[in-house]
Amino acid sequence: DCPGNTIGNNASALFAFATAPQPSDVVINEVLFNARIGGAEFVELYNRSNKVIDLSTLKITREDLTTHVLDPSVILTTDCYLLFPGNYIVLTDNSDAVKSQYSTTNPSAFLEMNLPDLLTEEDIIVLQDASGNILDKLHYYSSWHFPLLTTVDGVSLERINPNKSTQDSANWHSAAESFGFATPGYKNSQYSESSNDGSEIFVDPEIFSPDNDGHNDVVNINYHFDAVGYTANLIVFDSRGRRVRELTENELLGTSGSFTWDGVNDKHEKASIGIYIV
């Protein structure tokens, strides 16, 4: 290193030049805003770009729900901290409290800082670069949690696909019970990235089990068109033709995207086991 210390024969090191981030290079990937007693809130970031990002150039803040004025921003760290492509970082003011309540397969992916206090019903988190430009922004709601949970205390909201919109409520789901209700520092339990089979409209997976166990908890209805200007009305029916859930009405589509169903009907009840038609 610069002071002249040698690495040693059996050691290894990563060397990289940091690159200034652009919007959506680093995204908000998981949020715990209602910590259990003795625990701590956290915000997990994910580097979805192919850049190496210096976290000392990033800031985080809240946006007031009424005035939409930003609180004073907080610098993530004053030290150089490189976030490599595909890596996660957990922001919290008490990493030991988080590690004591959740499995942490990547204990080094924690950064203690003065994380803004998050509201439990809804709040707006804003990630900024050094100049104050917005890199990512999440207006979350407690109602985004899986509606069949008896309590959401200590349950994080996980982003399903980091390449989909941050503000799409269908792109967020409660962390799976089988993973301890949070996955700080590693891949989300609800992570899903559908692959296009070449059809204009396709469903993935065709068999899903919405029991919050982290395995096929949601179904994705994907679309890919060669032309623009399509409008979608998306309704789920059971095998007898009875309406179960309306997912969208008269929504102007892009050329590609997806909708997500969590197996809950319009009455916020779990739909019965069976065959469904979209």
PDB file of C-alpha atoms in Angstrom:
ATOM      1  CA  ASP A   1       0.000   0.000   0.000  1.00  0.00           C
ATOM      2  CA  CYS A   2       0.998   3.664  -0.040  1.00  0.00           C
ATOM      3  CA  PRO A   3       2.808   3.558   3.352  1.00  0.00           C
ATOM      4  CA  GLY A   4       4.909   0.662   2.057  1.00  0.00           C
ATOM      5  CA  ASN A   5       3.283  -2.327   3.755  1.00  0.00           C
ATOM      6  CA  THR A   6       3.513  -5.549   1.748  1.00  0.00           C
ATOM      7  CA  ILE A   7       0.467  -7.716   1.149  1.00  0.00           C
ATOM      8  CA  GLY A   8       2.198 -11.029   1.783  1.00  0.00           C
ATOM      9  CA  ASN A   9       2.383 -14.269  -0.134  1.00  0.00           C
ATOM     10  CA  ASN A  10      -0.939 -15.769   0.987  1.00  0.00           C
ATOM     11  CA  ALA A  11      -3.039 -12.606   0.921  1.00  0.00           C
ATOM     12  CA  SER A  12      -5.022 -11.010  -1.864  1.00  0.00           C
ATOM     13  CA  ALA A  13      -6.443  -7.577  -2.503  1.00  0.00           C
ATOM     14  CA  LEU A  14      -8.823  -5.857  -4.891  1.00  0.00           C
ATOM     15  CA  PHE A  15      -7.644  -2.753  -6.686  1.00  0.00           C
ATOM     16  CA  ALA A  16      -9.916  -0.417  -8.614  1.00  0.00           C
ATOM     17  CA  PHE A  17     -10.541   3.177  -9.545  1.00  0.00           C
ATOM     18  CA  ALA A  18     -13.897   4.490  -8.371  1.00  0.00           C
ATOM     19  CA  THR A  19     -16.319   5.928 -10.927  1.00  0.00           C
ATOM     20  CA  ALA A  20     -18.918   8.618 -10.325  1.00  0.00           C
ATOM     21  CA  PRO A  21     -22.357   6.975 -10.092  1.00  0.00           C
ATOM     22  CA  GLN A  22     -25.288   7.791 -12.328  1.00  0.00           C
ATOM     23  CA  PRO A  23     -28.971   7.439 -11.368  1.00  0.00           C
ATOM     24  CA  SER A  24     -29.933   3.803 -10.672  1.00  0.00           C
ATOM     25  CA  ASP A  25     -26.318   2.591 -10.604  1.00  0.00           C
ATOM     26  CA  VAL A  26     -26.774   2.020  -6.879  1.00  0.00           C
ATOM     27  CA  VAL A  27     -30.329   1.237  -5.758  1.00  0.00           C
ATOM     28  CA  ILE A  28     -32.241   0.774  -2.527  1.00  0.00           C
ATOM     29  CA  ASN A  29     -32.632  -3.001  -2.304  1.00  0.00           C
ATOM     30  CA  GLU A  30     -34.052  -3.799   1.144  1.00  0.00           C
ATOM     31  CA  VAL A  31     -35.526  -1.759   3.986  1.00  0.00           C
ATOM     32  CA  LEU A  32     -36.254  -2.610   7.608  1.00  0.00           C
ATOM     33  CA  PHE A  33     -38.285   0.295   8.988  1.00  0.00           C
ATOM     34  CA  ASN A  34     -40.037  -1.404  11.920  1.00  0.00           C
ATOM     35  CA  ALA A  35     -37.307  -3.112  13.891  1.00  0.00           C
ATOM     36  CA  ARG A  36     -38.038  -5.546  16.710  1.00  0.00           C
ATOM     37  CA  ILE A  37     -37.303  -4.591  20.316  1.00  0.00           C
ATOM     38  CA  GLY A  38     -33.550  -4.639  20.737  1.00  0.00           C
ATOM     39  CA  GLY A  39     -32.992  -4.469  17.001  1.00  0.00           C
ATOM     40  CA  ALA A  40     -32.114  -1.678  14.596  1.00  0.00           C
ATOM     41  CA  GLU A  41     -33.439  -0.310  11.331  1.00  0.00           C
ATOM     42  CA  PHE A  42     -31.395  -0.698   8.182  1.00  0.00           C
ATOM     43  CA  VAL A  43     -31.315   0.236   4.508  1.00  0.00           C
ATOM     44  CA  GLU A  44     -29.520  -2.095   2.107  1.00  0.00           C
ATOM     45  CA  LEU A  45     -28.001  -0.767  -1.114  1.00  0.00           C
ATOM     46  CA  TYR A  46     -27.057  -2.826  -4.161  1.00  0.00           C
ATOM     47  CA  ASN A  47     -24.591  -1.908  -6.899  1.00  0.00           C
ATOM     48  CA  ARG A  48     -26.424  -3.002 -10.055  1.00  0.00           C
ATOM     49  CA  SER A  49     -23.899  -1.335 -12.377  1.00  0.00           C
ATOM     50  CA  ASN A  50     -20.519  -2.479 -13.673  1.00  0.00           C
ATOM     51  CA  LYS A  51     -18.827   0.433 -11.893  1.00  0.00           C
ATOM     52  CA  VAL A  52     -16.886   0.577  -8.658  1.00  0.00           C
ATOM     53  CA  ILE A  53     -18.567   3.183  -6.446  1.00  0.00           C
ATOM     54  CA  ASP A  54     -16.885   5.053  -3.591  1.00  0.00           C
ATOM     55  CA  LEU A  55     -19.494   5.242  -0.821  1.00  0.00           C
ATOM     56  CA  SER A  56     -17.847   8.352   0.616  1.00  0.00           C
ATOM     57  CA  THR A  57     -19.349  10.224  -2.355  1.00  0.00           C
ATOM     58  CA  LEU A  58     -22.918   9.164  -1.475  1.00  0.00           C
ATOM     59  CA  LYS A  59     -25.469  10.652   0.904  1.00  0.00           C
ATOM     60  CA  ILE A  60     -28.843   9.545   2.244  1.00  0.00           C
ATOM     61  CA  THR A  61     -31.796  11.502   3.551  1.00  0.00           C
ATOM     62  CA  ARG A  62     -35.566  11.538   4.023  1.00  0.00           C
ATOM     63  CA  GLU A  63     -38.169  13.554   2.174  1.00  0.00           C
ATOM     64  CA  ASP A  64     -40.942  15.083   4.282  1.00  0.00           C
ATOM     65  CA  LEU A  65     -44.256  13.416   3.482  1.00  0.00           C
ATOM     66  CA  THR A  66     -46.195  16.683   3.642  1.00  0.00           C
ATOM     67  CA  THR A  67     -43.869  19.428   2.431  1.00  0.00           C
ATOM     68  CA  HIS A  68     -41.639  17.144   0.290  1.00  0.00           C
ATOM     69  CA  VAL A  69     -38.653  19.107   1.559  1.00  0.00           C
ATOM     70  CA  LEU A  70     -35.504  17.059   2.053  1.00  0.00           C
ATOM     71  CA  ASP A  71     -33.977  16.676   5.497  1.00  0.00           C
ATOM     72  CA  PRO A  72     -30.271  17.503   5.791  1.00  0.00           C
ATOM     73  CA  SER A  73     -28.321  14.786   3.999  1.00  0.00           C
ATOM     74  CA  VAL A  74     -26.048  12.381   5.853  1.00  0.00           C
ATOM     75  CA  ILE A  75     -22.738  11.254   4.280  1.00  0.00           C
ATOM     76  CA  LEU A  76     -22.455   7.471   4.297  1.00  0.00           C
ATOM     77  CA  THR A  77     -18.805   7.524   5.355  1.00  0.00           C
ATOM     78  CA  THR A  78     -15.856   9.904   5.460  1.00  0.00           C
ATOM     79  CA  ASP A  79     -13.462   7.084   4.540  1.00  0.00           C
ATOM     80  CA  CYS A  80     -12.940   5.621   1.093  1.00  0.00           C
ATOM     81  CA  TYR A  81     -15.218   2.573   0.901  1.00  0.00           C
ATOM     82  CA  LEU A  82     -15.424   0.832  -2.468  1.00  0.00           C
ATOM     83  CA  LEU A  83     -18.664  -0.929  -3.434  1.00  0.00           C
ATOM     84  CA  PHE A  84     -17.906  -3.351  -6.258  1.00  0.00           C
ATOM     85  CA  PRO A  85     -20.395  -4.414  -8.953  1.00  0.00           C
ATOM     86  CA  GLY A  86     -22.989  -6.871  -7.680  1.00  0.00           C
ATOM     87  CA  ASN A  87     -22.167  -6.177  -4.032  1.00  0.00           C
ATOM     88  CA  TYR A  88     -24.416  -5.134  -1.162  1.00  0.00           C
ATOM     89  CA  ILE A  89     -23.939  -2.695   1.710  1.00  0.00           C
ATOM     90  CA  VAL A  90     -26.163  -2.434   4.793  1.00  0.00           C
ATOM     91  CA  LEU A  91     -26.549   1.018   6.323  1.00  0.00           C
ATOM     92  CA  THR A  92     -27.478   1.009  10.005  1.00  0.00           C
ATOM     93  CA  ASP A  93     -26.632   2.796  13.229  1.00  0.00           C
ATOM     94  CA  ASN A  94     -26.187  -0.516  15.097  1.00  0.00           C
ATOM     95  CA  SER A  95     -24.787  -3.387  13.072  1.00  0.00           C
ATOM     96  CA  ASP A  96     -24.414  -5.626  16.130  1.00  0.00           C
ATOM     97  CA  ALA A  97     -28.162  -5.345  16.830  1.00  0.00           C
ATOM     98  CA  VAL A  98     -29.003  -6.329  13.246  1.00  0.00           C
ATOM     99  CA  LYS A  99     -26.550  -9.245  13.264  1.00  0.00           C
ATOM    100  CA  SER A 100     -27.953 -10.508  16.562  1.00  0.00           C
ATOM    101  CA  GLN A 101     -31.457 -10.910  15.102  1.00  0.00           C
ATOM    102  CA  TYR A 102     -30.821 -12.006  11.509  1.00  0.00           C
ATOM    103  CA  SER A 103     -28.617 -14.403   9.613  1.00  0.00           C
ATOM    104  CA  THR A 104     -25.708 -12.456   8.145  1.00  0.00           C
ATOM    105  CA  THR A 105     -23.821 -14.582   5.633  1.00  0.00           C
ATOM    106  CA  ASN A 106     -21.808 -11.498   4.702  1.00  0.00           C
ATOM    107  CA  PRO A 107     -20.960  -9.791   8.017  1.00  0.00           C
ATOM    108  CA  SER A 108     -18.455  -7.456   6.359  1.00  0.00           C
ATOM    109  CA  ALA A 109     -21.229  -5.828   4.301  1.00  0.00           C
ATOM    110  CA  PHE A 110     -22.237  -3.470   7.106  1.00  0.00           C
ATOM    111  CA  LEU A 111     -21.546   0.232   7.385  1.00  0.00           C
ATOM    112  CA  GLU A 112     -22.406   1.941  10.653  1.00  0.00           C
ATOM    113  CA  MET A 113     -23.591   5.510  10.182  1.00  0.00           C
ATOM    114  CA  ASN A 114     -26.143   7.981  11.461  1.00  0.00           C
ATOM    115  CA  LEU A 115     -29.057   6.482   9.535  1.00  0.00           C
ATOM    116  CA  PRO A 116     -32.132   8.757   9.508  1.00  0.00           C
ATOM    117  CA  ASP A 117     -35.021   7.435  11.623  1.00  0.00           C
ATOM    118  CA  LEU A 118     -37.587   5.770   9.358  1.00  0.00           C
ATOM    119  CA  LEU A 119     -41.341   5.984   9.887  1.00  0.00           C
ATOM    120  CA  THR A 120     -43.268   2.738  10.286  1.00  0.00           C
ATOM    121  CA  GLU A 121     -46.353   3.395   8.120  1.00  0.00           C
ATOM    122  CA  GLU A 122     -44.742   5.159   5.172  1.00  0.00           C
ATOM    123  CA  ASP A 123     -41.679   7.218   4.433  1.00  0.00           C
ATOM    124  CA  ILE A 124     -39.506   8.471   1.575  1.00  0.00           C
ATOM    125  CA  ILE A 125     -35.820   7.503   1.393  1.00  0.00           C
ATOM    126  CA  VAL A 126     -33.551   9.432  -0.968  1.00  0.00           C
ATOM    127  CA  LEU A 127     -30.060   8.366  -2.051  1.00  0.00           C
ATOM    128  CA  GLN A 128     -27.886  11.157  -3.446  1.00  0.00           C
ATOM    129  CA  ASP A 129     -24.458  11.697  -4.927  1.00  0.00           C
ATOM    130  CA  ALA A 130     -21.995  14.235  -3.562  1.00  0.00           C
ATOM    131  CA  SER A 131     -23.656  17.063  -5.540  1.00  0.00           C
ATOM    132  CA  GLY A 132     -27.133  16.239  -4.253  1.00  0.00           C
ATOM    133  CA  ASN A 133     -28.348  14.589  -7.452  1.00  0.00           C
ATOM    134  CA  ILE A 134     -30.854  11.799  -6.777  1.00  0.00           C
ATOM    135  CA  LEU A 135     -29.502   8.323  -7.523  1.00  0.00           C
ATOM    136  CA  ASP A 136     -32.524   6.424  -6.201  1.00  0.00           C
ATOM    137  CA  LYS A 137     -35.704   7.233  -4.298  1.00  0.00           C
ATOM    138  CA  LEU A 138     -38.188   4.975  -2.515  1.00  0.00           C
ATOM    139  CA  HIS A 139     -41.576   5.998  -1.131  1.00  0.00           C
ATOM    140  CA  TYR A 140     -42.506   2.858   0.786  1.00  0.00           C
ATOM    141  CA  TYR A 141     -45.727   1.912   2.554  1.00  0.00           C
ATOM    142  CA  SER A 142     -46.310  -0.624   5.308  1.00  0.00           C
ATOM    143  CA  SER A 143     -49.247  -1.900   3.227  1.00  0.00           C
ATOM    144  CA  TRP A 144     -46.717  -3.289   0.730  1.00  0.00           C
ATOM    145  CA  HIS A 145     -46.057  -6.137   3.168  1.00  0.00           C
ATOM    146  CA  PHE A 146     -47.589  -9.542   2.492  1.00  0.00           C
ATOM    147  CA  PRO A 147     -51.142  -9.019   3.812  1.00  0.00           C
ATOM    148  CA  LEU A 148     -51.401 -12.452   5.442  1.00  0.00           C
ATOM    149  CA  LEU A 149     -48.597 -11.858   7.951  1.00  0.00           C
ATOM    150  CA  THR A 150     -49.845 -11.650  11.540  1.00  0.00           C
ATOM    151  CA  THR A 151     -47.235  -8.983  12.303  1.00  0.00           C
ATOM    152  CA  VAL A 152     -44.676  -7.069  10.262  1.00  0.00           C
ATOM    153  CA  ASP A 153     -42.489  -6.123  13.215  1.00  0.00           C
ATOM    154  CA  GLY A 154     -38.951  -7.070  12.287  1.00  0.00           C
ATOM    155  CA  VAL A 155     -39.923  -7.992   8.720  1.00  0.00           C
ATOM    156  CA  SER A 156     -38.012  -6.227   5.965  1.00  0.00           C
ATOM    157  CA  LEU A 157     -39.330  -5.213   2.561  1.00  0.00           C
ATOM    158  CA  GLU A 158     -37.211  -6.731  -0.197  1.00  0.00           C
ATOM    159  CA  ARG A 159     -36.861  -5.637  -3.779  1.00  0.00           C
ATOM    160  CA  ILE A 160     -37.808  -8.510  -6.093  1.00  0.00           C
ATOM    161  CA  ASN A 161     -35.798  -7.406  -9.126  1.00  0.00           C
ATOM    162  CA  PRO A 162     -33.131  -4.675  -8.941  1.00  0.00           C
ATOM    163  CA  ASN A 163     -33.589  -3.972 -12.651  1.00  0.00           C
ATOM    164  CA  LYS A 164     -37.264  -3.062 -12.283  1.00  0.00           C
ATOM    165  CA  SER A 165     -38.610   0.279 -11.085  1.00  0.00           C
ATOM    166  CA  THR A 166     -37.881   1.253  -7.496  1.00  0.00           C
ATOM    167  CA  GLN A 167     -41.321   2.779  -6.999  1.00  0.00           C
ATOM    168  CA  ASP A 168     -43.284  -0.170  -8.394  1.00  0.00           C
ATOM    169  CA  SER A 169     -45.115  -1.602  -5.371  1.00  0.00           C
ATOM    170  CA  ALA A 170     -45.318  -4.987  -7.130  1.00  0.00           C
ATOM    171  CA  ASN A 171     -41.499  -5.070  -7.118  1.00  0.00           C
ATOM    172  CA  TRP A 172     -41.419  -5.300  -3.310  1.00  0.00           C
ATOM    173  CA  HIS A 173     -42.370  -8.148  -1.004  1.00  0.00           C
ATOM    174  CA  SER A 174     -41.952  -9.135   2.625  1.00  0.00           C
ATOM    175  CA  ALA A 175     -38.781 -11.104   3.284  1.00  0.00           C
ATOM    176  CA  ALA A 176     -39.389 -14.842   3.592  1.00  0.00           C
ATOM    177  CA  GLU A 177     -39.972 -16.459   6.968  1.00  0.00           C
ATOM    178  CA  SER A 178     -37.587 -19.283   6.056  1.00  0.00           C
ATOM    179  CA  PHE A 179     -34.792 -16.661   5.784  1.00  0.00           C
ATOM    180  CA  GLY A 180     -35.630 -15.087   9.149  1.00  0.00           C
ATOM    181  CA  PHE A 181     -37.707 -12.240   7.657  1.00  0.00           C
ATOM    182  CA  ALA A 182     -34.655 -10.274   6.417  1.00  0.00           C
ATOM    183  CA  THR A 183     -31.514 -10.817   4.348  1.00  0.00           C
ATOM    184  CA  PRO A 184     -29.100  -7.997   5.249  1.00  0.00           C
ATOM    185  CA  GLY A 185     -25.959  -8.033   3.124  1.00  0.00           C
ATOM    186  CA  TYR A 186     -26.826 -10.805   0.663  1.00  0.00           C
ATOM    187  CA  LYS A 187     -29.269 -11.711  -2.119  1.00  0.00           C
ATOM    188  CA  ASN A 188     -32.900 -11.125  -1.234  1.00  0.00           C
ATOM    189  CA  SER A 189     -35.033 -14.123  -0.358  1.00  0.00           C
ATOM    190  CA  GLN A 190     -37.693 -12.865  -2.792  1.00  0.00           C
ATOM    191  CA  TYR A 191     -35.267 -12.167  -5.654  1.00  0.00           C
ATOM    192  CA  SER A 192     -36.653 -13.104  -9.048  1.00  0.00           C
ATOM    193  CA  GLU A 193     -35.489 -12.249 -12.546  1.00  0.00           C
ATOM    194  CA  SER A 194     -37.674 -13.681 -15.278  1.00  0.00           C
ATOM    195  CA  SER A 195     -36.173 -14.820 -18.561  1.00  0.00           C
ATOM    196  CA  ASN A 196     -38.054 -14.124 -21.780  1.00  0.00           C
ATOM    197  CA  ASP A 197     -39.138 -17.281 -23.615  1.00  0.00           C
ATOM    198  CA  GLY A 198     -39.816 -15.351 -26.823  1.00  0.00           C
ATOM    199  CA  SER A 199     -43.575 -14.975 -26.357  1.00  0.00           C
ATOM    200  CA  GLU A 200     -45.337 -11.630 -26.344  1.00  0.00           C
ATOM    201  CA  ILE A 201     -46.938 -12.535 -23.009  1.00  0.00           C
ATOM    202  CA  PHE A 202     -45.621 -15.245 -20.701  1.00  0.00           C
ATOM    203  CA  VAL A 203     -46.042 -16.290 -17.081  1.00  0.00           C
ATOM    204  CA  ASP A 204     -43.151 -17.169 -14.767  1.00  0.00           C
ATOM    205  CA  PRO A 205     -43.318 -19.392 -12.803  1.00  0.00           C
ATOM    206  CA  GLU A 206     -46.402 -21.229 -14.007  1.00  0.00           C
ATOM    207  CA  ILE A 207     -46.724 -22.881 -10.588  1.00  0.00           C
ATOM    208  CA  PHE A 208     -46.236 -20.646  -7.550  1.00  0.00           C
ATOM    209  CA  SER A 209     -46.894 -20.949  -3.821  1.00  0.00           C
ATOM    210  CA  PRO A 210     -47.643 -17.659  -2.026  1.00  0.00           C
ATOM    211  CA  ASP A 211     -46.714 -18.831   1.475  1.00  0.00           C
ATOM    212  CA  ASN A 212     -43.799 -16.412   2.093  1.00  0.00           C
ATOM    213  CA  ASP A 213     -41.221 -19.191   2.284  1.00  0.00           C
ATOM    214  CA  GLY A 214     -38.927 -17.538  -0.232  1.00  0.00           C
ATOM    215  CA  HIS A 215     -39.619 -20.034  -3.019  1.00  0.00           C
ATOM    216  CA  ASN A 216     -41.866 -18.903  -5.888  1.00  0.00           C
ATOM    217  CA  ASP A 217     -43.923 -16.639  -3.616  1.00  0.00           C
ATOM    218  CA  VAL A 218     -45.130 -14.475  -6.512  1.00  0.00           C
ATOM    219  CA  VAL A 219     -45.977 -14.993 -10.166  1.00  0.00           C
ATOM    220  CA  ASN A 220     -44.807 -12.594 -12.884  1.00  0.00           C
ATOM    221  CA  ILE A 221     -46.922 -11.828 -15.929  1.00  0.00           C
ATOM    222  CA  ASN A 222     -44.345 -10.582 -18.427  1.00  0.00           C
ATOM    223  CA  TYR A 223     -44.865  -8.859 -21.761  1.00  0.00           C
ATOM    224  CA  HIS A 224     -42.635  -7.970 -24.694  1.00  0.00           C
ATOM    225  CA  PHE A 225     -44.004  -6.269 -27.806  1.00  0.00           C
ATOM    226  CA  ASP A 226     -42.364  -5.156 -31.029  1.00  0.00           C
ATOM    227  CA  ALA A 227     -44.715  -2.161 -31.294  1.00  0.00           C
ATOM    228  CA  VAL A 228     -45.596   0.663 -28.908  1.00  0.00           C
ATOM    229  CA  GLY A 229     -48.957   1.972 -27.736  1.00  0.00           C
ATOM    230  CA  TYR A 230     -50.504  -1.092 -26.088  1.00  0.00           C
ATOM    231  CA  THR A 231     -52.874  -0.632 -23.131  1.00  0.00           C
ATOM    232  CA  ALA A 232     -53.365  -3.335 -20.506  1.00  0.00           C
ATOM    233  CA  ASN A 233     -56.334  -4.456 -18.459  1.00  0.00           C
ATOM    234  CA  LEU A 234     -55.135  -7.337 -16.320  1.00  0.00           C
ATOM    235  CA  ILE A 235     -57.598  -9.467 -14.346  1.00  0.00           C
ATOM    236  CA  VAL A 236     -57.117 -12.829 -12.623  1.00  0.00           C
ATOM    237  CA  PHE A 237     -59.972 -15.366 -12.758  1.00  0.00           C
ATOM    238  CA  ASP A 238     -60.298 -18.772 -11.137  1.00  0.00           C
ATOM    239  CA  SER A 239     -60.920 -21.926 -13.161  1.00  0.00           C
ATOM    240  CA  ARG A 240     -64.697 -21.362 -12.970  1.00  0.00           C
ATOM    241  CA  GLY A 241     -64.405 -17.888 -14.461  1.00  0.00           C
ATOM    242  CA  ARG A 242     -64.964 -15.970 -11.250  1.00  0.00           C
ATOM    243  CA  ARG A 243     -63.043 -12.720 -10.873  1.00  0.00           C
ATOM    244  CA  VAL A 244     -60.335 -12.947  -8.212  1.00  0.00           C
ATOM    245  CA  ARG A 245     -58.047  -9.934  -8.556  1.00  0.00           C
ATOM    246  CA  GLU A 246     -57.694  -6.872 -10.790  1.00  0.00           C
ATOM    247  CA  LEU A 247     -54.008  -6.086 -11.221  1.00  0.00           C
ATOM    248  CA  THR A 248     -54.260  -3.048 -13.499  1.00  0.00           C
ATOM    249  CA  GLU A 249     -56.809  -1.058 -15.485  1.00  0.00           C
ATOM    250  CA  ASN A 250     -56.170   0.884 -18.705  1.00  0.00           C
ATOM    251  CA  GLU A 251     -52.431   1.141 -18.103  1.00  0.00           C
ATOM    252  CA  LEU A 252     -50.348   2.412 -21.014  1.00  0.00           C
ATOM    253  CA  LEU A 253     -47.493  -0.019 -21.526  1.00  0.00           C
ATOM    254  CA  GLY A 254     -43.963   0.265 -22.768  1.00  0.00           C
ATOM    255  CA  THR A 255     -42.557  -2.311 -25.141  1.00  0.00           C
ATOM    256  CA  SER A 256     -41.626  -4.642 -22.281  1.00  0.00           C
ATOM    257  CA  GLY A 257     -42.262  -5.089 -18.584  1.00  0.00           C
ATOM    258  CA  SER A 258     -44.145  -7.248 -16.108  1.00  0.00           C
ATOM    259  CA  PHE A 259     -46.878  -7.381 -13.503  1.00  0.00           C
ATOM    260  CA  THR A 260     -46.755  -9.365 -10.276  1.00  0.00           C
ATOM    261  CA  TRP A 261     -49.444 -11.262  -8.369  1.00  0.00           C
ATOM    262  CA  ASP A 262     -48.875 -12.413  -4.791  1.00  0.00           C
ATOM    263  CA  GLY A 263     -51.805 -14.838  -4.667  1.00  0.00           C
ATOM    264  CA  VAL A 264     -54.050 -12.481  -2.678  1.00  0.00           C
ATOM    265  CA  ASN A 265     -57.546 -11.667  -3.930  1.00  0.00           C
ATOM    266  CA  ASP A 266     -59.353  -8.315  -4.054  1.00  0.00           C
ATOM    267  CA  LYS A 267     -60.615  -8.900  -0.496  1.00  0.00           C
ATOM    268  CA  HIS A 268     -57.022  -9.168   0.772  1.00  0.00           C
ATOM    269  CA  GLU A 269     -57.490 -12.873   1.434  1.00  0.00           C
ATOM    270  CA  LYS A 270     -55.300 -15.704   0.205  1.00  0.00           C
ATOM    271  CA  ALA A 271     -56.771 -17.275  -2.919  1.00  0.00           C
ATOM    272  CA  SER A 272     -57.498 -21.009  -2.849  1.00  0.00           C
ATOM    273  CA  ILE A 273     -55.163 -23.592  -4.334  1.00  0.00           C
ATOM    274  CA  GLY A 274     -56.042 -24.202  -7.941  1.00  0.00           C
ATOM    275  CA  ILE A 275     -55.720 -23.133 -11.569  1.00  0.00           C
ATOM    276  CA  TYR A 276     -56.012 -19.450 -12.443  1.00  0.00           C
ATOM    277  CA  ILE A 277     -56.422 -17.597 -15.708  1.00  0.00           C
ATOM    278  CA  VAL A 278     -55.043 -14.153 -16.522  1.00  0.00           C
TER     279      VAL A 278
END
